Coordinates of C-alpha atoms in Angstrom, one line a residue:
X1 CA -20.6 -14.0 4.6
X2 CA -20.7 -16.0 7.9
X3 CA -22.2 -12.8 9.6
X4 CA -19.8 -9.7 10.4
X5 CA -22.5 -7.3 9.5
X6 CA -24.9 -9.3 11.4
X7 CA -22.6 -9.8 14.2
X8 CA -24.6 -7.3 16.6
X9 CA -27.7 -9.2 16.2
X10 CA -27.7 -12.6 15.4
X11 CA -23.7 -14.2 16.0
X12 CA -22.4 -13.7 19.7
X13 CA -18.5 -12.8 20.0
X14 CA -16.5 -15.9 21.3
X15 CA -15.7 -16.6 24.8
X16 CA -12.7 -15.5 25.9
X17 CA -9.8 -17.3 27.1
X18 CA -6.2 -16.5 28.2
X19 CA -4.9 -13.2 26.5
X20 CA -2.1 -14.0 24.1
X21 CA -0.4 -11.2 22.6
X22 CA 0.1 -10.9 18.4
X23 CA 3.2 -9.1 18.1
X24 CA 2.9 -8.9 14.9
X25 CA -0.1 -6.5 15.4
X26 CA 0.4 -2.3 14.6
X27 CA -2.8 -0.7 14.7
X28 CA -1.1 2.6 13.6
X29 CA -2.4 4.5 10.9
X30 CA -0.5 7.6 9.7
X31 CA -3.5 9.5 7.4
X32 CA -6.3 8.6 4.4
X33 CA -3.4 8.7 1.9
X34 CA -1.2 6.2 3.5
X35 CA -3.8 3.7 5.7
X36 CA -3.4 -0.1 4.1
X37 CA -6.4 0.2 2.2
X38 CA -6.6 2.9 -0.3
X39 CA -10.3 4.3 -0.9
X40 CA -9.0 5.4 -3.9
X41 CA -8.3 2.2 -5.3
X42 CA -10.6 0.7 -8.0
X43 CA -12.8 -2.0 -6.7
X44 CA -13.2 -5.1 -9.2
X45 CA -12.5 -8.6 -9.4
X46 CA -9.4 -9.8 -10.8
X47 CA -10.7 -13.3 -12.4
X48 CA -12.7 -16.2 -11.4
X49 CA -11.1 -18.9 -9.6
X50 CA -12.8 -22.4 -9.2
X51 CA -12.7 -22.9 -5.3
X52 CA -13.0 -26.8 -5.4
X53 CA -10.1 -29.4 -5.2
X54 CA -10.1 -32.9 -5.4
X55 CA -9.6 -35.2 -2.5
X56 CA -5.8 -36.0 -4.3
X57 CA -4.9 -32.4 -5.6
X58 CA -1.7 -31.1 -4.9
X59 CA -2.6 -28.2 -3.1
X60 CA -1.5 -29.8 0.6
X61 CA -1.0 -26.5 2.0
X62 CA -4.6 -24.5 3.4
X63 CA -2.9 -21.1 2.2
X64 CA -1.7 -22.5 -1.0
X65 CA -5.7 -23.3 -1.4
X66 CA -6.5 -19.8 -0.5
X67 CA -3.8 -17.7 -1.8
X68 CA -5.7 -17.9 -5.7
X69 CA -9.2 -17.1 -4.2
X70 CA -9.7 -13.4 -5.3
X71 CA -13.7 -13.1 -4.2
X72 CA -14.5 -13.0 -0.6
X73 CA -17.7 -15.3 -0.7
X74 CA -15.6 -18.1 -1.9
X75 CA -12.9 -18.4 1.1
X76 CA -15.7 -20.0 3.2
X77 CA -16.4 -23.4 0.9
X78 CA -12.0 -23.8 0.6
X79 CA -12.6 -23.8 4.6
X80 CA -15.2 -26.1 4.5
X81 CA -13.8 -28.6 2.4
X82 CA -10.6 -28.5 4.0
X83 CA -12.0 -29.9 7.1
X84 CA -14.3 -32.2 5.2
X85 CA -11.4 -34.0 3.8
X86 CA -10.5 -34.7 7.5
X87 CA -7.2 -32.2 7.0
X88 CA -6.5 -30.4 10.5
X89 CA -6.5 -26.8 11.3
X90 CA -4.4 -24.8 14.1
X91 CA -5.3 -21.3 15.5
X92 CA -1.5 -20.7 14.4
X93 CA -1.9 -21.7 11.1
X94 CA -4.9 -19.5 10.5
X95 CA -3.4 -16.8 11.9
X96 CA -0.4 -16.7 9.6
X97 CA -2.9 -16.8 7.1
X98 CA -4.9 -13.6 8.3
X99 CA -2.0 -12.1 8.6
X100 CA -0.6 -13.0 5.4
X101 CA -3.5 -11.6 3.5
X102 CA -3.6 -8.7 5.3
X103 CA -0.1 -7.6 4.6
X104 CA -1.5 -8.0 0.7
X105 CA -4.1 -5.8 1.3
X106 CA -6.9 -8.4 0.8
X107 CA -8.7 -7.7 4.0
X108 CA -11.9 -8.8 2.7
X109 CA -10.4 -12.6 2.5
X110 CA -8.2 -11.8 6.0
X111 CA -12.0 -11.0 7.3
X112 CA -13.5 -14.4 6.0
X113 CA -10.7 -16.2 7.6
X114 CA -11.3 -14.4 10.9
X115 CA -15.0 -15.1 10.8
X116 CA -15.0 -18.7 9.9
X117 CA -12.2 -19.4 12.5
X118 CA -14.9 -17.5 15.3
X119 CA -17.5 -18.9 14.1
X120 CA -16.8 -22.9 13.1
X121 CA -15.0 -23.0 16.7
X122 CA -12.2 -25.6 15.7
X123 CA -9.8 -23.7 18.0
X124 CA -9.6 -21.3 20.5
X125 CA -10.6 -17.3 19.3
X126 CA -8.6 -15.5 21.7
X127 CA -8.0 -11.7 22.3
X128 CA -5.4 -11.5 19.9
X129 CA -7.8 -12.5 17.5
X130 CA -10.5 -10.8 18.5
X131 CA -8.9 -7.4 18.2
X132 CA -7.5 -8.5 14.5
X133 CA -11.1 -9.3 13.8
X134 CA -12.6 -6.2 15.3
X135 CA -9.5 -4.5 12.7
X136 CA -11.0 -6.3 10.1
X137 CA -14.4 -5.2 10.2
X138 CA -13.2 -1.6 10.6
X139 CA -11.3 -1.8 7.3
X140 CA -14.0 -3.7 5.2
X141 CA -17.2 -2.5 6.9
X142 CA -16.2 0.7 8.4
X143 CA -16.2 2.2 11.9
X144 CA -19.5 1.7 13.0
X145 CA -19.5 -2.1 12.3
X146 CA -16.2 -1.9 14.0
X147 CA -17.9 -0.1 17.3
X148 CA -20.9 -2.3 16.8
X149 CA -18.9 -5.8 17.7
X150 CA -17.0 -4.2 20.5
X151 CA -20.2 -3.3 22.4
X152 CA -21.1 -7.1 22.0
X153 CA -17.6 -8.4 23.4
X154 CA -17.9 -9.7 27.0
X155 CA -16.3 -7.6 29.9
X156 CA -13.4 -10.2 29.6
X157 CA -13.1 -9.6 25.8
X158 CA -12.6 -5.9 26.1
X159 CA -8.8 -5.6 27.0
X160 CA -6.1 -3.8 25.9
X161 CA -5.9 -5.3 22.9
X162 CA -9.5 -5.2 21.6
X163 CA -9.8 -1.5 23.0
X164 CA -6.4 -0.7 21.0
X165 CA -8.1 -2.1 17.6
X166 CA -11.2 0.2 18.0
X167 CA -9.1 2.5 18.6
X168 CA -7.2 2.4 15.4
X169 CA -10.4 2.5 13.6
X170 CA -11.4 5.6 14.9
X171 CA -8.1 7.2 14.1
X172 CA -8.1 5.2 10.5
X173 CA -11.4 7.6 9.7
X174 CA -10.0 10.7 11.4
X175 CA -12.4 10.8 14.1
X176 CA -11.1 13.3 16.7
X177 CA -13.8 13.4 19.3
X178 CA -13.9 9.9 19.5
X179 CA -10.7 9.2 19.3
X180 CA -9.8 11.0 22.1
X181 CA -12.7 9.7 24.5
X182 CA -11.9 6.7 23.9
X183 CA -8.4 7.8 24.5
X184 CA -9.6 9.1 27.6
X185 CA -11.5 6.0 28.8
X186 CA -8.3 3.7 27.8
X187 CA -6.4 5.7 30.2
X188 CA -8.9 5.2 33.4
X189 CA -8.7 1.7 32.4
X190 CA -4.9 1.7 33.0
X191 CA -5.0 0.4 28.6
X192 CA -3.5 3.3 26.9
X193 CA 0.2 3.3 28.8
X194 CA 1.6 1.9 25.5
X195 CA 4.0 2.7 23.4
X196 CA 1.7 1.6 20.1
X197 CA -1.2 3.9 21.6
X198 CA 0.6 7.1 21.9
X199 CA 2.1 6.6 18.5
X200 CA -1.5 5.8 17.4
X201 CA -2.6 9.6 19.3
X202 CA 0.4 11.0 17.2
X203 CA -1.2 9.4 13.8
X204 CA -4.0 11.0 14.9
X205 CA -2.6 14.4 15.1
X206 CA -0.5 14.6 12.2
X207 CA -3.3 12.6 9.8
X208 CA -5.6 16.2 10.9
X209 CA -2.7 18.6 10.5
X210 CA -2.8 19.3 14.2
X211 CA 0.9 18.6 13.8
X212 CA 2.2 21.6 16.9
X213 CA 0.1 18.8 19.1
X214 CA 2.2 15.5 18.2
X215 CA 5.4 16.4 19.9
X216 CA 3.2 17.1 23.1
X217 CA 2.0 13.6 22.8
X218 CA 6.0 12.6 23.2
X219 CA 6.4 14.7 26.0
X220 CA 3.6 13.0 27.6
X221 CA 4.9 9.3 26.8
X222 CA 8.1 10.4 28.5
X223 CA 6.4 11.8 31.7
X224 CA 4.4 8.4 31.8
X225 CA 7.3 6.4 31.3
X226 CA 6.6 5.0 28.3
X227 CA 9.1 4.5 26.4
X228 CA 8.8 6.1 22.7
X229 CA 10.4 3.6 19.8
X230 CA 11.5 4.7 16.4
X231 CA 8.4 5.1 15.1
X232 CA 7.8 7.3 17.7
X233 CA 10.6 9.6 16.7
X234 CA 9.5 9.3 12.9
X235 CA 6.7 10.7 13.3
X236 CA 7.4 13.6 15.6
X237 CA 10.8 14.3 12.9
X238 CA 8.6 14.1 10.1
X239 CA 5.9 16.7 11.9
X240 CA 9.0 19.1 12.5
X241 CA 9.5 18.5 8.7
X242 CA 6.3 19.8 7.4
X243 CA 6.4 22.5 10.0
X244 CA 9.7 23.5 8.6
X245 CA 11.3 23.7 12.0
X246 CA 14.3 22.1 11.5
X247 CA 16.5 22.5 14.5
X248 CA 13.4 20.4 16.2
X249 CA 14.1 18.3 13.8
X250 CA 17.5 17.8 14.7
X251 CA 17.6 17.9 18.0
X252 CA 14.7 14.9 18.1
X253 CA 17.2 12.9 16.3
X254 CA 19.9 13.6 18.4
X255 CA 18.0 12.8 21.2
X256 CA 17.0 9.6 18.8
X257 CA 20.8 8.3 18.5
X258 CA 21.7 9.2 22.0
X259 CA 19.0 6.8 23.4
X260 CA 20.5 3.1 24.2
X261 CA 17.4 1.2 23.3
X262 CA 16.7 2.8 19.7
X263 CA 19.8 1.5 16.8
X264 CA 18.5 4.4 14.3
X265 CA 18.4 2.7 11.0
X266 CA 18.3 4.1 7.2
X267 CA 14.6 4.9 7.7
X268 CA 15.2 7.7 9.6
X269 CA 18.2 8.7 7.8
X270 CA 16.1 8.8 4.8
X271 CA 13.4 11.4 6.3
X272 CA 15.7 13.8 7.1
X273 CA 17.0 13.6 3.9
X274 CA 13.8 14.3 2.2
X275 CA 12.9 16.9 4.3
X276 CA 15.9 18.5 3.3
X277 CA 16.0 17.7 -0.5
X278 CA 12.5 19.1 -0.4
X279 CA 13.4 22.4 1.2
X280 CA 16.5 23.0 -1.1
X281 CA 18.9 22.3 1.7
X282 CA 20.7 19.8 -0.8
X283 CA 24.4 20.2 1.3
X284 CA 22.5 19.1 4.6
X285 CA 20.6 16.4 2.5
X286 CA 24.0 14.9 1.2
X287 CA 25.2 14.6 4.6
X288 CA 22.0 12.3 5.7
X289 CA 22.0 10.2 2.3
X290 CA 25.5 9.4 3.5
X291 CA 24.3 8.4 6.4
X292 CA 21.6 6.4 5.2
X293 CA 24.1 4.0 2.8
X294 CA 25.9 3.5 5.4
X295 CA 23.1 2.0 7.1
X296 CA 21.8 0.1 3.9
X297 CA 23.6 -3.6 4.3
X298 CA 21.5 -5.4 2.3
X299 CA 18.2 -3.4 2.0
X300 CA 16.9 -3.2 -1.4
X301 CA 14.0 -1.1 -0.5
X302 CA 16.4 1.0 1.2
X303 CA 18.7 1.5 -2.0
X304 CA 15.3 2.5 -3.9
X305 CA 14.8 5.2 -1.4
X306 CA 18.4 6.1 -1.9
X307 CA 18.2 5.8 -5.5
X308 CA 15.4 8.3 -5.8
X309 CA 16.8 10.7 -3.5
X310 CA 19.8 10.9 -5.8
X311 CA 16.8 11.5 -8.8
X312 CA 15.2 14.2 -6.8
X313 CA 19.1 16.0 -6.2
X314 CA 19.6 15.6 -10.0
X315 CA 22.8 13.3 -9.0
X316 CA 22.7 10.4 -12.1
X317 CA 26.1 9.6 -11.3
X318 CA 25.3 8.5 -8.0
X319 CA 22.3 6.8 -8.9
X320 CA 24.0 4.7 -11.7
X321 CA 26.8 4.5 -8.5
X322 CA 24.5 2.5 -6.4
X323 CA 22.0 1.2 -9.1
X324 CA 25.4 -0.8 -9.4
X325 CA 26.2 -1.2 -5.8
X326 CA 22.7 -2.7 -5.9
X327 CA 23.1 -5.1 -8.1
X328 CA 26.1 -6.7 -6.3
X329 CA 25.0 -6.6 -2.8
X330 CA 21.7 -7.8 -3.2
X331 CA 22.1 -10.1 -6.0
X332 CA 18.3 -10.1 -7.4
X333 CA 16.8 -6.9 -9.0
X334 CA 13.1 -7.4 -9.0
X335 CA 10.3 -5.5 -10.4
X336 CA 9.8 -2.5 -8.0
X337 CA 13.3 -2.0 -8.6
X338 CA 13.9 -1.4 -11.9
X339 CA 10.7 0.8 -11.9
X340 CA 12.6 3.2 -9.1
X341 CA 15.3 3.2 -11.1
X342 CA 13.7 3.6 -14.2
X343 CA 11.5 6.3 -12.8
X344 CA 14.6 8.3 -11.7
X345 CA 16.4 8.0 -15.0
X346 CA 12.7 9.4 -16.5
X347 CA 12.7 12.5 -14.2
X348 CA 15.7 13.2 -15.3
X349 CA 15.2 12.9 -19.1
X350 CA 18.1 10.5 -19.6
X351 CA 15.8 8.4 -21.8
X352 CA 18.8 6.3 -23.8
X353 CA 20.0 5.2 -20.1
X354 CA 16.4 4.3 -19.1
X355 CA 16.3 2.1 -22.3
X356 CA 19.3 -0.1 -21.6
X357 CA 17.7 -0.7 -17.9
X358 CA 14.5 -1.5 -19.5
X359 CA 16.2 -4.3 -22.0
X360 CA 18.6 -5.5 -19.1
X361 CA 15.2 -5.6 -17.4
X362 CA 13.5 -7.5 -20.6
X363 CA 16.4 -9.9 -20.5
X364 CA 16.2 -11.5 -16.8
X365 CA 12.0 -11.1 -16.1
X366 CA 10.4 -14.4 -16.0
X367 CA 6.7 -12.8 -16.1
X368 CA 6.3 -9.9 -18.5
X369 CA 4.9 -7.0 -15.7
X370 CA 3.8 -3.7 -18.1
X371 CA 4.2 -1.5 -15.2
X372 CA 7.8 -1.7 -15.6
X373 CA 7.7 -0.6 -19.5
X374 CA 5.0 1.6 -18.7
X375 CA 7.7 4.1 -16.9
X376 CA 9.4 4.5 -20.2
X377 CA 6.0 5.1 -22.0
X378 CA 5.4 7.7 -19.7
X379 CA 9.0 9.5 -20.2
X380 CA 8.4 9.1 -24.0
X381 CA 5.2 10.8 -23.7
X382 CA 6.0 13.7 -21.2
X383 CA 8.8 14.7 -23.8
X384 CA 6.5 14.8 -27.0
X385 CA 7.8 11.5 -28.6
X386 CA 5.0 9.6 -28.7
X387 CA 4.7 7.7 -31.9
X388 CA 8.0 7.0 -30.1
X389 CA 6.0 5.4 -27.6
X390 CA 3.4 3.7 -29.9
X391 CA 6.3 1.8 -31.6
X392 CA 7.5 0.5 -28.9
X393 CA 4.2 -0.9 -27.3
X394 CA 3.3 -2.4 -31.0
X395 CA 6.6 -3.9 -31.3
X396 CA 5.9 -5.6 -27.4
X397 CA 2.7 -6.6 -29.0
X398 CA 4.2 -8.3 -31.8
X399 CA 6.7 -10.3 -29.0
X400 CA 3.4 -11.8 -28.0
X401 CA 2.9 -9.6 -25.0
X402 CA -0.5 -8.5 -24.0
X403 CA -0.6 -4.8 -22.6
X404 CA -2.7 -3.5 -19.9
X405 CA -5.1 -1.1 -20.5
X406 CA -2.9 1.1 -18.5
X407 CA -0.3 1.0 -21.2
X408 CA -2.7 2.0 -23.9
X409 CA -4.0 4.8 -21.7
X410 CA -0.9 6.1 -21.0
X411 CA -0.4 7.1 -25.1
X412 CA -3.8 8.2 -25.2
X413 CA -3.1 11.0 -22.8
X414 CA 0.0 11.7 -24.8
X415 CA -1.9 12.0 -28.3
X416 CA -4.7 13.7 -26.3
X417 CA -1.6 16.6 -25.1
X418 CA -0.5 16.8 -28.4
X419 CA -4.5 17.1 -30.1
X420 CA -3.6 14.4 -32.0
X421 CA -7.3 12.9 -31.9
X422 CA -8.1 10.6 -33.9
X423 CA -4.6 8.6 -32.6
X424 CA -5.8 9.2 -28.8
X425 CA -9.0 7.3 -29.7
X426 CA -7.7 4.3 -31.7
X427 CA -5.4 4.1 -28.5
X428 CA -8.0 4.2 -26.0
X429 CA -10.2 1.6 -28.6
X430 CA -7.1 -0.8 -27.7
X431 CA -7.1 -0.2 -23.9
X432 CA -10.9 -1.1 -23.8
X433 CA -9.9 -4.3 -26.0
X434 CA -7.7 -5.6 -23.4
X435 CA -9.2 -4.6 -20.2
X436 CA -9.4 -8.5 -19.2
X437 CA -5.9 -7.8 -18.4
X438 CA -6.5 -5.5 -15.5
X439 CA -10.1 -5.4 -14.6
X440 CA -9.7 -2.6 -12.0
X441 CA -8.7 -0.1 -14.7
X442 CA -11.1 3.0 -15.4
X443 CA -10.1 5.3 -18.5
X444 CA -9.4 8.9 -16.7
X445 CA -12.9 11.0 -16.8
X446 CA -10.8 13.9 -18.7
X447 CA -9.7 11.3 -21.5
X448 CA -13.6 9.6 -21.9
X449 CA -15.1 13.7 -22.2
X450 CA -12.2 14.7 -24.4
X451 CA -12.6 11.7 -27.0
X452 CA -16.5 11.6 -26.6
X453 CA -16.7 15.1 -27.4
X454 CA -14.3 15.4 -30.3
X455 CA -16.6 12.6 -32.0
X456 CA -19.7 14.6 -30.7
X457 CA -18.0 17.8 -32.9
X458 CA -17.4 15.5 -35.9
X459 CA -21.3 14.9 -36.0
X460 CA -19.9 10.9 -36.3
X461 CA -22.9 10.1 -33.3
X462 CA -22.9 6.3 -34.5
X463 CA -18.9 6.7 -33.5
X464 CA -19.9 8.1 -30.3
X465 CA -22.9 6.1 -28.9
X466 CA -20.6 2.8 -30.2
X467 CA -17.4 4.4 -28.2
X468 CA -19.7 5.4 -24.6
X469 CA -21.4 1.6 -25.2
X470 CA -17.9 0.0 -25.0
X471 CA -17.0 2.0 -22.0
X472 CA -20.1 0.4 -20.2
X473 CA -18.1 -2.9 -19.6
X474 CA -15.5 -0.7 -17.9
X475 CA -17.2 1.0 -15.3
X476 CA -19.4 -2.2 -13.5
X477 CA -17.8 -5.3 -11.3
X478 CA -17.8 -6.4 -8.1
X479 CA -16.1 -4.0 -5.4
X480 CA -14.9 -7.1 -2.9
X481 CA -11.5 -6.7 -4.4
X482 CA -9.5 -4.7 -3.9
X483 CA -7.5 -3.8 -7.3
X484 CA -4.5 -1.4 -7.8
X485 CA -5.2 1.0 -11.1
X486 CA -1.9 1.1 -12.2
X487 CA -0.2 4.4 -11.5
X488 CA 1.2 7.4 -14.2
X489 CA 3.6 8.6 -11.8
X490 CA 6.9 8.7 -13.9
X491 CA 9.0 8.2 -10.1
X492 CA 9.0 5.1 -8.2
X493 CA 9.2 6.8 -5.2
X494 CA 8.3 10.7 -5.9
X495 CA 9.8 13.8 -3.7
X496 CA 6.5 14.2 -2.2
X497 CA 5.2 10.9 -0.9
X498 CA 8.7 9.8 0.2
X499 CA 8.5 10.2 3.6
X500 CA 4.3 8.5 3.9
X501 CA 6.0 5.6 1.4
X502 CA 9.2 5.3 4.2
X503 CA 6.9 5.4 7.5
X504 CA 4.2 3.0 5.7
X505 CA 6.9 0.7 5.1
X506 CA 8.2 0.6 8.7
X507 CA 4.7 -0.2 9.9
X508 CA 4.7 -3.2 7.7
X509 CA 7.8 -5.0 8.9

């Protein structure tokens, strides 16, 4: 690494030059469950990558070079010999890039990009940049690192912008003391008379349950004059949601639709809605989900939402409704929508349905993805049948298919609830076998203790010591990457994470 660590001591920030704004930029972070990198995640590389071209390779394009490159340490040499094949590089370029693999949640990359562009000095570094950097660090090196380069920016450096990214990183780790003095010093310094830095002080609030607080934070934009957007209103109507104080609720989003420079869109729609579903309100929750179709055009995201919300009600007529709707308006089904629907058709136990959308599924996919099978494993196994479950991996297997571990682990927890030992550890023997195919995946503690001791109690130690050796592989690789385990949830988009899923997503767009 070209030297963010060692930024407060051996690499000097770059000199500034004319502030240009990054639109794209939302420093916002609602709370540890829903920030864009997920502590929780398992840490380990994907697979190597060989990081050299030749001169005439086909790869024209600097982010089709970098896209493959999983480990950190190797974005640096692509860099390099991009430039030493005389090939040109533009501050715009490499910023699409940063952003790019930010918005994939490979911030360790994003940070190498940042740091070589700094560093090498082959165009301009300017504020924009330097607070996307400063971001960075926060994210792959923590707060202090964060803090650390910001005291080594130059007078000029330290703007609104740069001031707003340390500012997110002290909100991303739910510090509330220095949050708010920096809060405090933003203000003196005329910087915190945004919109993105009160909706960053509401983050704040909600992320450490202070939740009474965030609508005093919208009364304060207002007597500022600055103007609150829809995220804004999200957050305060999603506060008054876990407060239960629904007529708050509603009256923020009728103040919402009655403001001329807010168009309230299905997001919104879809909070209130879940708030509702939630609380067991289901008339005033039908009267919102109408209201968010109505605002759908196009959305497929949106129709998962929708789809889900129908799930949650119990409503398969309306989901298979608008599963069909779906599939009209927005022509291509892709994986993250067959799992929502799948999931919903699994929560309600309608397991023959869910098996004629896995083989329409089957049918159309160009790339076999097992998290979209994996749904049905799970509703096999949460209603006893699974041999049922077994059988249909094996026969996947015989297609050709390689499973995830995930798959296999998934029947292992079934045999496990079901005592069926000696089945839950030729399972789990199968999910170590193939854990090439996801290297981030870790067998669940409960499922390792349960098998090792039922060996342990058959007195079969060769068994045992063999099973805890195999399991060695499992648990070491390099934490650069980060890795998604693969979830269990049976729901694409459960009754309790709807509304972080719905507020993450508007920070992304």
């Amino acid at each position: 690494m070209l030297g963010t660590l060692n930024q407060c001591c051996t690499v000097s920030p770059p000199q500034a030059s004319t502030p240009k704004p990054i639109n794209s930029m939302n420093f916002a972070t609602l709370n540890k469950s829903s920030i864009s990198y997920n502590l929780l995640q398992r840490a380990f590389p994907i697979r190597a990558y060989c990081t050299v071209y030749s001169s005439n390779s086909k790869r024209n394009n600097l982010f089709s070079r970098i896209s493959p490159v999983r480990r950190a340490d190797l974005i640096i040499p692509v860099l390099d010999q991009w430039v030493d094949e005389g090939r040109k590089v533009t501050s715009l370029e490499l910023q699409r890039i940063v952003r790019d693999l930010r918005s994939r949640k490979r911030f360790s990359q994003a940070l190498q990009v940042s740091e070589w562009m700094s560093v090498r000095g082959l165009c301009p570094f300017k504020s924009g940049d330097c607070a996307v950097h400063l971001d960075l660090i926060g994210v792959v090196h923590g707060w202090e690192a964060a803090e650390c380069y910001f005291n080594n920016l130059t007078d000029e450096q330290k703007n609104d912008k740069t001031y707003g990214a340390l500012f997110n990183c002290y909100i991303r780790e739910g510090l509330v003391e220095k949050s708010l003095a920096h809060f405090q010093k933003m203000k003196e310094l005329g910087f915190a008379y945004s919109t993105l830095v009160y909706n960053n002080l509401m983050c704040l609030y909600r992320s450490t349950s202070q939740l009474e607080r965030v609508s005093d934070v919208l009364s304060e934009m207002k007597e500022n004059g600055v103007t609150p957007n829809n995220f804004s209103y999200r957050i305060c109507i999603n506060c008054c949601g876990e407060r239960a104080d629904y007529s708050g609720m509603e009256k923020l989003l009728e103040e919402m639709e009655s403001q001329p420079f807010i168009s309230v869109d299905w997001i919104t729609y879809s909070m209130m809605a879940n708030v509702y579903i939630k609380a067991k309100f289901k008339e005033k929750a039908l009267i919102f989900l109408k209201k968010l179709e109505d605002k759908l055009h196009k959305d497929a995201i949106g129709y998962n939402h929708l789809i889900s919300h129908y799930g949650n009600l119990g409503n398969k007529e309306e989901m298979l409704r608008l599963w069909g709707v779906q599939k009209v308006v927005c022509k291509k089904q892709i994986n993250r929508d067959y799992i929502t629907m799948l999931g919903s058709l699994v929560k309600l136990g309608d397991l023959e349905t869910a098996e004629n959308v896995l083989k329409e599924w089957e049918s159309s996919c160009h790339t076999y993805d097992f998290r979209v099978p994996n749904v049905l494993l799970i509703g096999y196994c949460q209603n006893g049948l699974v041999d049922k479950a077994e059988t249909m991996l094996q026969d996947i297997v015989k297609k050709g298919k390689t499973p995830i571990p995930n798959s296999w682990a998934i029947i292992v927890a079934g045999y496990l609830n079901m005592d069926e030992m000696e089945k839950a550890f030729e399972c789990m023997k199968e999910a170590i076998a193939v854990r090439g195919q996801n290297p981030g995946w870790r067998p669940k503690p409960h499922l390792v203790s349960s098998i090792s001791k039922w060996l342990g109690d058959k007195q079969d130690t060769r068994e045992q010591e063999a099973f805890l050796s195999s399991l060695k592989a499992v648990v070491t690789g390099n934490k650069d990457v980060h890795v998604e385990s693969g979830s269990t949830e049976a729901s694409g988009i459960g009754e309790e994470n709807e509304n972080e899923e719905i507020l993450s997503y508007e920070q992304s767009k």
